[in-house]
């Protein structure tokens, strides 16, 4: 009697192998999406850090007007003809830069500069924060 040897894959084995490969590809695809989101968030955070540092440098160089730098960047109104001081011009420039980088502010976004004066010291806080999964930058310096 000759026994016929079956070699190769059955339909069930092929379906199981396809399912396993599909699950593996789903995992790899999810990881790729997660790393792309993380990379995009890191790039946005780095840009926000650069803007925050630029704001601090300008304020440090315009120390005589430090009290005028209590600013909010929720709306970008261009300075009027009577607002020729640097802090008005800088506010508009920073607001436009942030809007170009992060988009227009949404409800819950915080984009501001706060100056708190106590005695002879001035504490400057730059806060750039978005809602949800958006990055947050809080930069503080004290000037005597």
PDB file of C-alpha atoms in Angstrom, residues 39-87:
ATOM      1  CA  UNK A  39       8.762  63.362  17.202  1.00  0.00           C
ATOM      2  CA  UNK A  40       6.300  66.046  16.098  1.00  0.00           C
ATOM      3  CA  UNK A  41       5.598  66.984  19.726  1.00  0.00           C
ATOM      4  CA  UNK A  42       9.321  67.202  20.502  1.00  0.00           C
ATOM      5  CA  UNK A  43       9.933  69.441  17.489  1.00  0.00           C
ATOM      6  CA  UNK A  44       7.061  71.735  18.497  1.00  0.00           C
ATOM      7  CA  UNK A  45       8.361  71.863  22.086  1.00  0.00           C
ATOM      8  CA  UNK A  46      11.837  72.779  20.858  1.00  0.00           C
ATOM      9  CA  UNK A  47      10.441  75.613  18.717  1.00  0.00           C
ATOM     10  CA  UNK A  48       8.421  76.881  21.686  1.00  0.00           C
ATOM     11  CA  UNK A  49      11.567  76.791  23.846  1.00  0.00           C
ATOM     12  CA  UNK A  50      13.432  78.872  21.274  1.00  0.00           C
ATOM     13  CA  UNK A  51      10.642  81.484  21.227  1.00  0.00           C
ATOM     14  CA  UNK A  52      10.536  81.573  25.050  1.00  0.00           C
ATOM     15  CA  UNK A  53      14.298  82.145  25.166  1.00  0.00           C
ATOM     16  CA  UNK A  54      14.038  84.918  22.562  1.00  0.00           C
ATOM     17  CA  UNK A  55      11.330  86.613  24.629  1.00  0.00           C
ATOM     18  CA  UNK A  56      13.507  86.441  27.752  1.00  0.00           C
ATOM     19  CA  UNK A  57      16.525  87.872  25.927  1.00  0.00           C
ATOM     20  CA  UNK A  58      14.545  90.832  24.593  1.00  0.00           C
ATOM     21  CA  UNK A  59      13.057  91.550  28.024  1.00  0.00           C
ATOM     22  CA  UNK A  60      16.516  91.351  29.589  1.00  0.00           C
ATOM     23  CA  UNK A  61      17.839  93.861  27.042  1.00  0.00           C
ATOM     24  CA  UNK A  62      14.875  96.209  27.622  1.00  0.00           C
ATOM     25  CA  UNK A  63      15.109  96.063  31.410  1.00  0.00           C
ATOM     26  CA  UNK A  64      14.043  99.711  31.814  1.00  0.00           C
ATOM     27  CA  UNK A  65      10.557  98.788  30.543  1.00  0.00           C
ATOM     28  CA  UNK A  66      10.290  95.400  32.264  1.00  0.00           C
ATOM     29  CA  UNK A  67       7.010  96.276  33.972  1.00  0.00           C
ATOM     30  CA  UNK A  68       5.344  96.737  30.564  1.00  0.00           C
ATOM     31  CA  UNK A  69       5.978  93.144  29.569  1.00  0.00           C
ATOM     32  CA  UNK A  70       2.877  91.681  31.247  1.00  0.00           C
ATOM     33  CA  UNK A  71       1.587  90.316  27.965  1.00  0.00           C
ATOM     34  CA  UNK A  72      -0.969  87.880  26.662  1.00  0.00           C
ATOM     35  CA  UNK A  73      -0.734  86.441  23.173  1.00  0.00           C
ATOM     36  CA  UNK A  74      -4.369  85.414  22.738  1.00  0.00           C
ATOM     37  CA  UNK A  75      -5.028  88.049  20.078  1.00  0.00           C
ATOM     38  CA  UNK A  76      -2.536  89.571  17.665  1.00  0.00           C
ATOM     39  CA  UNK A  77      -3.531  93.180  17.253  1.00  0.00           C
ATOM     40  CA  UNK A  78      -0.956  95.272  15.429  1.00  0.00           C
ATOM     41  CA  UNK A  79       0.350  98.240  17.413  1.00  0.00           C
ATOM     42  CA  UNK A  80      -1.453 101.499  16.742  1.00  0.00           C
ATOM     43  CA  UNK A  81       0.356 104.619  15.590  1.00  0.00           C
ATOM     44  CA  UNK A  82       0.619 105.756  19.226  1.00  0.00           C
ATOM     45  CA  UNK A  83       2.124 102.449  20.375  1.00  0.00           C
ATOM     46  CA  UNK A  84       5.651 102.802  19.085  1.00  0.00           C
ATOM     47  CA  UNK A  85       7.412 101.440  22.158  1.00  0.00           C
ATOM     48  CA  UNK A  86       9.407  98.236  21.744  1.00  0.00           C
ATOM     49  CA  UNK A  87       7.150  96.199  24.031  1.00  0.00           C
TER      50      UNK A  87
END
